[in-house]
Short mmCIF file of C-alpha atoms in Angstrom, two decimals:
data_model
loop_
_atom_site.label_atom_id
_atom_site.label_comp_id
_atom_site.label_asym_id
_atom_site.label_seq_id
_atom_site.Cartn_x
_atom_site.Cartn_y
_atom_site.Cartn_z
CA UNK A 87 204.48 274.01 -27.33
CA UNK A 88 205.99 276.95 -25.66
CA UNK A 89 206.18 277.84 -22.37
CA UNK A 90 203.12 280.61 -20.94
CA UNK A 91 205.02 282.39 -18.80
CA UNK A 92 207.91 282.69 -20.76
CA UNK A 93 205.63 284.45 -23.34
CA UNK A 94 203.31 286.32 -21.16
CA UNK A 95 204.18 289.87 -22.16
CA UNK A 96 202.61 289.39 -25.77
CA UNK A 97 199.76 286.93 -24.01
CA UNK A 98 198.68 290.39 -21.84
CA UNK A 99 198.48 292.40 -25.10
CA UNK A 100 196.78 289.83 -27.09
CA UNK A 101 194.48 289.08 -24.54
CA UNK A 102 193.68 292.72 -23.74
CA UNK A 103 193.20 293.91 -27.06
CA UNK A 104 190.35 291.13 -27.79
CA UNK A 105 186.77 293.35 -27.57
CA UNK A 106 185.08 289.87 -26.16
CA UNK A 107 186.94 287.37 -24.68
CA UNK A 108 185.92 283.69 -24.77
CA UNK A 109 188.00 281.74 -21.41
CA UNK A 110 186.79 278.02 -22.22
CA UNK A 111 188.40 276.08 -19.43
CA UNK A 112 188.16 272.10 -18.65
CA UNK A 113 187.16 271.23 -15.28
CA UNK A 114 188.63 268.12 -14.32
CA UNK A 115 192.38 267.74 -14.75
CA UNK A 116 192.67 271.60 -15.42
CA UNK A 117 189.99 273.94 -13.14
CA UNK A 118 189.74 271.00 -10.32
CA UNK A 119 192.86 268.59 -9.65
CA UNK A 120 192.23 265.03 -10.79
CA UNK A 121 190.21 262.74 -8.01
CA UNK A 122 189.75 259.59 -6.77
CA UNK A 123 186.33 259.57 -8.13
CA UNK A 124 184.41 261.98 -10.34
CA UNK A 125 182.09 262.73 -7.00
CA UNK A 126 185.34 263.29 -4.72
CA UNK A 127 186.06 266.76 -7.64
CA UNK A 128 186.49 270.36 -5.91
CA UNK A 129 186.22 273.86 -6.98
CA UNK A 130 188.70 275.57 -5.06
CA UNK A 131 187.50 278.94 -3.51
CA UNK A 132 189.99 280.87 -4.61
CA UNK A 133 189.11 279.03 -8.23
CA UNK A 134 185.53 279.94 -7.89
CA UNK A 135 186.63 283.98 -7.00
CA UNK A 136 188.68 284.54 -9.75
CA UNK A 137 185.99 282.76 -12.20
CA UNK A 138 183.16 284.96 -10.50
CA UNK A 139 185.41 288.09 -11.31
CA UNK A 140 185.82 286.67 -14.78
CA UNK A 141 182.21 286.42 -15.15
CA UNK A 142 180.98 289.93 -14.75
CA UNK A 143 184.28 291.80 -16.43
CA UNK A 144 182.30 293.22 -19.52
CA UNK A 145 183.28 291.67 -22.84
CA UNK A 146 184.80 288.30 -20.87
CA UNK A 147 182.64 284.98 -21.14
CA UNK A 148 183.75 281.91 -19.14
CA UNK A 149 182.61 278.70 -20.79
CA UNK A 150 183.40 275.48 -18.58
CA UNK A 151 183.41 272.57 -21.29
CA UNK A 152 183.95 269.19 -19.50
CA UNK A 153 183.12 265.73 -19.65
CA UNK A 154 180.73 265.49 -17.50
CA UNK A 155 177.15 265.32 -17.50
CA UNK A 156 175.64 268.95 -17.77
CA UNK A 157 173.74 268.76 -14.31
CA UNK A 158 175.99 267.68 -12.46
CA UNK A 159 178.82 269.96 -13.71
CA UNK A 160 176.49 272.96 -13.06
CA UNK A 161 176.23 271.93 -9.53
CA UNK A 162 179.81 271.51 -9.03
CA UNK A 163 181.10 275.07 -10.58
CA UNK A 164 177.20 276.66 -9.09
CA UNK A 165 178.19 280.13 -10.14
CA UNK A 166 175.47 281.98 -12.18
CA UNK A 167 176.76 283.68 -15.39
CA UNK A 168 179.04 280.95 -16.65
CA UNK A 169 178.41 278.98 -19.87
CA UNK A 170 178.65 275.31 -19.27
CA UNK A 171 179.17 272.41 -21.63
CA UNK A 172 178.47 268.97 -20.78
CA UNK A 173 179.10 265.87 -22.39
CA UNK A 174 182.22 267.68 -24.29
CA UNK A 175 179.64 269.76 -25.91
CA UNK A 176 177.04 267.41 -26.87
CA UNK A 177 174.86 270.07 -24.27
CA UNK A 178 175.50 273.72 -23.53
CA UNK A 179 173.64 276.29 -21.34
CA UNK A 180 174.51 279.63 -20.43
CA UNK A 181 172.83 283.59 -19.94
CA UNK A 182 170.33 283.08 -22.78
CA UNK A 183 171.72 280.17 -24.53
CA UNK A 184 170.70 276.83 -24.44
CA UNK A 185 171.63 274.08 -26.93
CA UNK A 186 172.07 269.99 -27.08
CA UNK A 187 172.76 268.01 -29.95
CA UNK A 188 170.02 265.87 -31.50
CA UNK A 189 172.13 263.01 -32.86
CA UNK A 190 173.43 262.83 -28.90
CA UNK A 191 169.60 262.91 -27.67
CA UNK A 192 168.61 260.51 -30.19
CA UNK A 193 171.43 258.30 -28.37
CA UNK A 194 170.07 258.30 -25.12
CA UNK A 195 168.17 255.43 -24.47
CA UNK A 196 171.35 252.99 -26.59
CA UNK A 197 173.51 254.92 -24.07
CA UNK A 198 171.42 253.81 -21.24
CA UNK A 199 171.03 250.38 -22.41
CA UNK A 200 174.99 249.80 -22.98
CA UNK A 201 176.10 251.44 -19.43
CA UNK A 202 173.73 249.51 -17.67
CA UNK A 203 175.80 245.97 -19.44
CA UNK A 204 178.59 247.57 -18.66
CA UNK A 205 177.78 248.13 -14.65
CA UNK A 206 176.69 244.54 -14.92
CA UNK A 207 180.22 243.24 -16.75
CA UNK A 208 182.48 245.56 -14.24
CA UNK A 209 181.23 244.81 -10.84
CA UNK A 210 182.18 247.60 -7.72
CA UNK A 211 184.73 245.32 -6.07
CA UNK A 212 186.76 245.44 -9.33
CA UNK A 213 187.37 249.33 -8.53
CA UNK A 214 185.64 250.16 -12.24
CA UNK A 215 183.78 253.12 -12.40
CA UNK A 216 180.76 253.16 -15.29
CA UNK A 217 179.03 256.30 -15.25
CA UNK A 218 175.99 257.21 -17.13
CA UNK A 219 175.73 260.76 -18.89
CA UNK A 220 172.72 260.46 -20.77
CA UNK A 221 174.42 261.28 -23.71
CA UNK A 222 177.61 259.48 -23.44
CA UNK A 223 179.10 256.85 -20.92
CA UNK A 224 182.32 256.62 -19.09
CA UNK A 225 184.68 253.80 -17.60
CA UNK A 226 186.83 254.50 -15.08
CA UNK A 227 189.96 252.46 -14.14
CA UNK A 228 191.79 254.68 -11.72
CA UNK A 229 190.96 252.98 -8.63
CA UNK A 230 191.34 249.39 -10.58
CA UNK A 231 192.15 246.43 -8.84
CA UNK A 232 195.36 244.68 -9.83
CA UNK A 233 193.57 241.08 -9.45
CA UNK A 234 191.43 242.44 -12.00
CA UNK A 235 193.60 244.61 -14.89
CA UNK A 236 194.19 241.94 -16.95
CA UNK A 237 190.32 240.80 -17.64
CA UNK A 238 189.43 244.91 -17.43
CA UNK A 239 191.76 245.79 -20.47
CA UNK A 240 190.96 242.46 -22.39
CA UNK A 241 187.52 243.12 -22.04
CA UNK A 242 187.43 246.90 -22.93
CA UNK A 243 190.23 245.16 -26.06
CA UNK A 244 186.87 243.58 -27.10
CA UNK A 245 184.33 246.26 -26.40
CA UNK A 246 186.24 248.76 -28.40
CA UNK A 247 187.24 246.67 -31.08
CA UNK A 248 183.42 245.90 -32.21
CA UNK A 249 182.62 248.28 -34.80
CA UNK A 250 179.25 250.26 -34.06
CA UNK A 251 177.21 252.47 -36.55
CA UNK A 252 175.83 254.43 -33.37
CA UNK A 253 179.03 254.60 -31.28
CA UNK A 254 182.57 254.67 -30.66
CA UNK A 255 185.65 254.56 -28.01
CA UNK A 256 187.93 256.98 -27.16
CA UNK A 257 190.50 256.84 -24.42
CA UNK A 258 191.42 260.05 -21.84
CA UNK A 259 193.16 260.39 -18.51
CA UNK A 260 192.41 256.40 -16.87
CA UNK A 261 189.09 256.37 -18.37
CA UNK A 262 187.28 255.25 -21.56
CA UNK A 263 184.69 257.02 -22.98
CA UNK A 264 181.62 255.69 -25.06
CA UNK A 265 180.27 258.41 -27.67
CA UNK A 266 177.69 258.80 -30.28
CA UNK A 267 179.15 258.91 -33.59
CA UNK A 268 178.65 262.43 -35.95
CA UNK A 269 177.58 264.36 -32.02
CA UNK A 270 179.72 267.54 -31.76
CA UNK A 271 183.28 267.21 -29.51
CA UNK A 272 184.78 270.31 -27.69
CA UNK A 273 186.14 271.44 -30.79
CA UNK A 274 183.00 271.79 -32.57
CA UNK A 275 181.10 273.45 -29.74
CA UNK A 276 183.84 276.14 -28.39
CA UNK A 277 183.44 277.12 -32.02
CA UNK A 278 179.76 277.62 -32.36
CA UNK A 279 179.64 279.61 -28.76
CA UNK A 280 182.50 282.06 -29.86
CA UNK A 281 180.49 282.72 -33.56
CA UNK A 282 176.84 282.65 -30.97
CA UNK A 283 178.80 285.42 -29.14
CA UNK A 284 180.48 286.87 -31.68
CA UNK A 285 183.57 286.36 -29.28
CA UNK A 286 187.21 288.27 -31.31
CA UNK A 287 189.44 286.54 -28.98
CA UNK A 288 189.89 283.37 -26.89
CA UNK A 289 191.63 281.65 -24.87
CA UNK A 290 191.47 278.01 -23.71
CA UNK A 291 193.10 275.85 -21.01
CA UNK A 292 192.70 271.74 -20.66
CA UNK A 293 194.62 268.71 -19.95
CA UNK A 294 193.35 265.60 -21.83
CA UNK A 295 192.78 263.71 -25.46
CA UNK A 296 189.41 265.60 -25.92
CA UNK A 297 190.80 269.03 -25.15
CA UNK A 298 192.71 268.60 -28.19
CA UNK A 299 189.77 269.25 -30.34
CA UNK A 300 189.58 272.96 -29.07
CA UNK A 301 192.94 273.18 -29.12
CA UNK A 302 193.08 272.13 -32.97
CA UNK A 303 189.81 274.10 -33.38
CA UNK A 304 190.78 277.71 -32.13
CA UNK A 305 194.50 276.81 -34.30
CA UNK A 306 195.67 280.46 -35.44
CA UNK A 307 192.79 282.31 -34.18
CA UNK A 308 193.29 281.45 -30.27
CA UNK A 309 195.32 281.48 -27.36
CA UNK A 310 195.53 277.56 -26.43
CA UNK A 311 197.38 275.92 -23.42
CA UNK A 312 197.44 272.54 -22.67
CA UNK A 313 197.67 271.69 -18.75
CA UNK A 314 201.25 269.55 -18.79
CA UNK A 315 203.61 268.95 -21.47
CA UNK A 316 202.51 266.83 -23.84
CA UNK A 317 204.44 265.39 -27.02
CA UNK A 318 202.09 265.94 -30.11
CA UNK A 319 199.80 268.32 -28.35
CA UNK A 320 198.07 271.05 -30.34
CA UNK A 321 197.95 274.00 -28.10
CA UNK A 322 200.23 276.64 -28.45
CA UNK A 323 201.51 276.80 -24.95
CA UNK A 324 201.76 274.86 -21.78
CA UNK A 325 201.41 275.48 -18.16
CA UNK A 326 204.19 273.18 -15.81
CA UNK A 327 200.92 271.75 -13.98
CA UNK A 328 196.99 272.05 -12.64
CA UNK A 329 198.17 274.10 -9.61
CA UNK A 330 199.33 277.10 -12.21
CA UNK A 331 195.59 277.24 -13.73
CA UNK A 332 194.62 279.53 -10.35
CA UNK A 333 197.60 282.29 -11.60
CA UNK A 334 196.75 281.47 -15.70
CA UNK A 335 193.04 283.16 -14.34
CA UNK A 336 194.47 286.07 -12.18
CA UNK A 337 196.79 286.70 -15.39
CA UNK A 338 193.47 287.09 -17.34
CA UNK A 339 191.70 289.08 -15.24
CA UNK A 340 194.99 291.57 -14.87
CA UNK A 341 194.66 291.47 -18.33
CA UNK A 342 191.24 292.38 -18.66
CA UNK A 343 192.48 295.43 -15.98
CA UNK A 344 190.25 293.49 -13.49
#
């Protein structure tokens, strides 16, 4: 990976010359710093200018792509305009677009089923997290309990070692995350908005294991940037932290001669 900044002179041009402009941005980890709790997440304001400015430049689209349920992450962001993608994709809505996988709907009620076990095998007091995304479920560990690490992580040893013709695990930033198998990831659905839009340029910014499908997705046809340095990573550049993502936007939008 190479540094942004250090290569921001030929960013501005390739940015600028693009006639539409797909920004697909994570939100936790990359547009909103990491939190306690997935409910404890902010949008800072000056965040939430710059996207709004972003929004109405003609020939820019802003596509937030996160974990998180879609509901819920449209309530966080609330700005009208956007494209949003929740469940990495599995569910994506936006100004005359609205999509959701059918091998992830089909899911739903197995999802339900396993995060309510889950709730039930990770009690509150053990500071585990399970959240239910209709689509997909989540365990979080960053608030875990040190009395209780060693029964969390042989448990989840267990859990994701059981081989499922419906699901599988995959790890990201203190959490594990239960997904349907053959449903779209990031990857596949930053693709099918940028053909839906007929986008000839993009640019994408995130900071975890499933942002690497975009990043290997838009691979020689897309500005990618990966929030930290990361050995192994496949975006193109890197940013030192979350708290450059705020300039990252303004450079876009000066870009875009907003």
């Amino acid at each position: 990976m190479k540094s942004f900044w250090k290569n921001s002179e030929a960013l501005s041009a390739r940015l600028a010359a693009s006639s539409k402009l797909l920004v697909t941005l994570d939100f936790d980890g990359t547009l909103a710093a990491l939190a306690e709790t997935p409910g404890q997440a902010r949008l800072e304001p000056a965040l939430r200018c710059v996207l709004t400015a972003l929004a109405v430049c003609p020939g820019v689209f802003v596509f937030i792509l996160s974990g998180r349920a879609l509901p819920g992450l449209r309530r966080l962001v609330g700005l009208s305009g956007l494209y949003y993608g929740g469940n990495h994709g599995m569910e994506i809505k936006g100004p005359g677009f609205s999509w959701r996988d059918e091998r992830a709907v089909k899911a739903k009620r197995l999802v339900a089923g396993i995060a309510s076990d889950l709730k039930k095998r990770f009690q509150p007091g053990t500071g585990v997290l399970v959240e239910n995304k209709i689509f997909s479920a989540s365990v979080h560990y960053r608030n875990l309990k040190a009395a209780y690490e060693r029964g969390f992580f042989s448990s989840m040893k267990a859990l994701m070692a059981v081989r499922s013709a419906n699901f599988y695990w995959r790890s990201g930033n203190m959490v594990f995350e239960l997904l349907p198998h053959g449903a779209v990831h990031k990857g596949d659905a930053v693709a099918m908005l940028a053909r839906c839009l007929e986008a000839t340029g993009n640019i994408a910014v995130g900071d975890d294991l499933t942002d690497e499908d975009m990043f290997s997705a838009l691979a020689g046809r897309g500005v990618t940037v990966r929030v930290g340095r990361v050995s192994g990573s496949k975006a193109g550049y890197f940013l030192s932290g979350q708290a450059e993502v705020l300039r990252l936007l303004r450079f876009v939008a000066a870009a875009r001669d907003l």
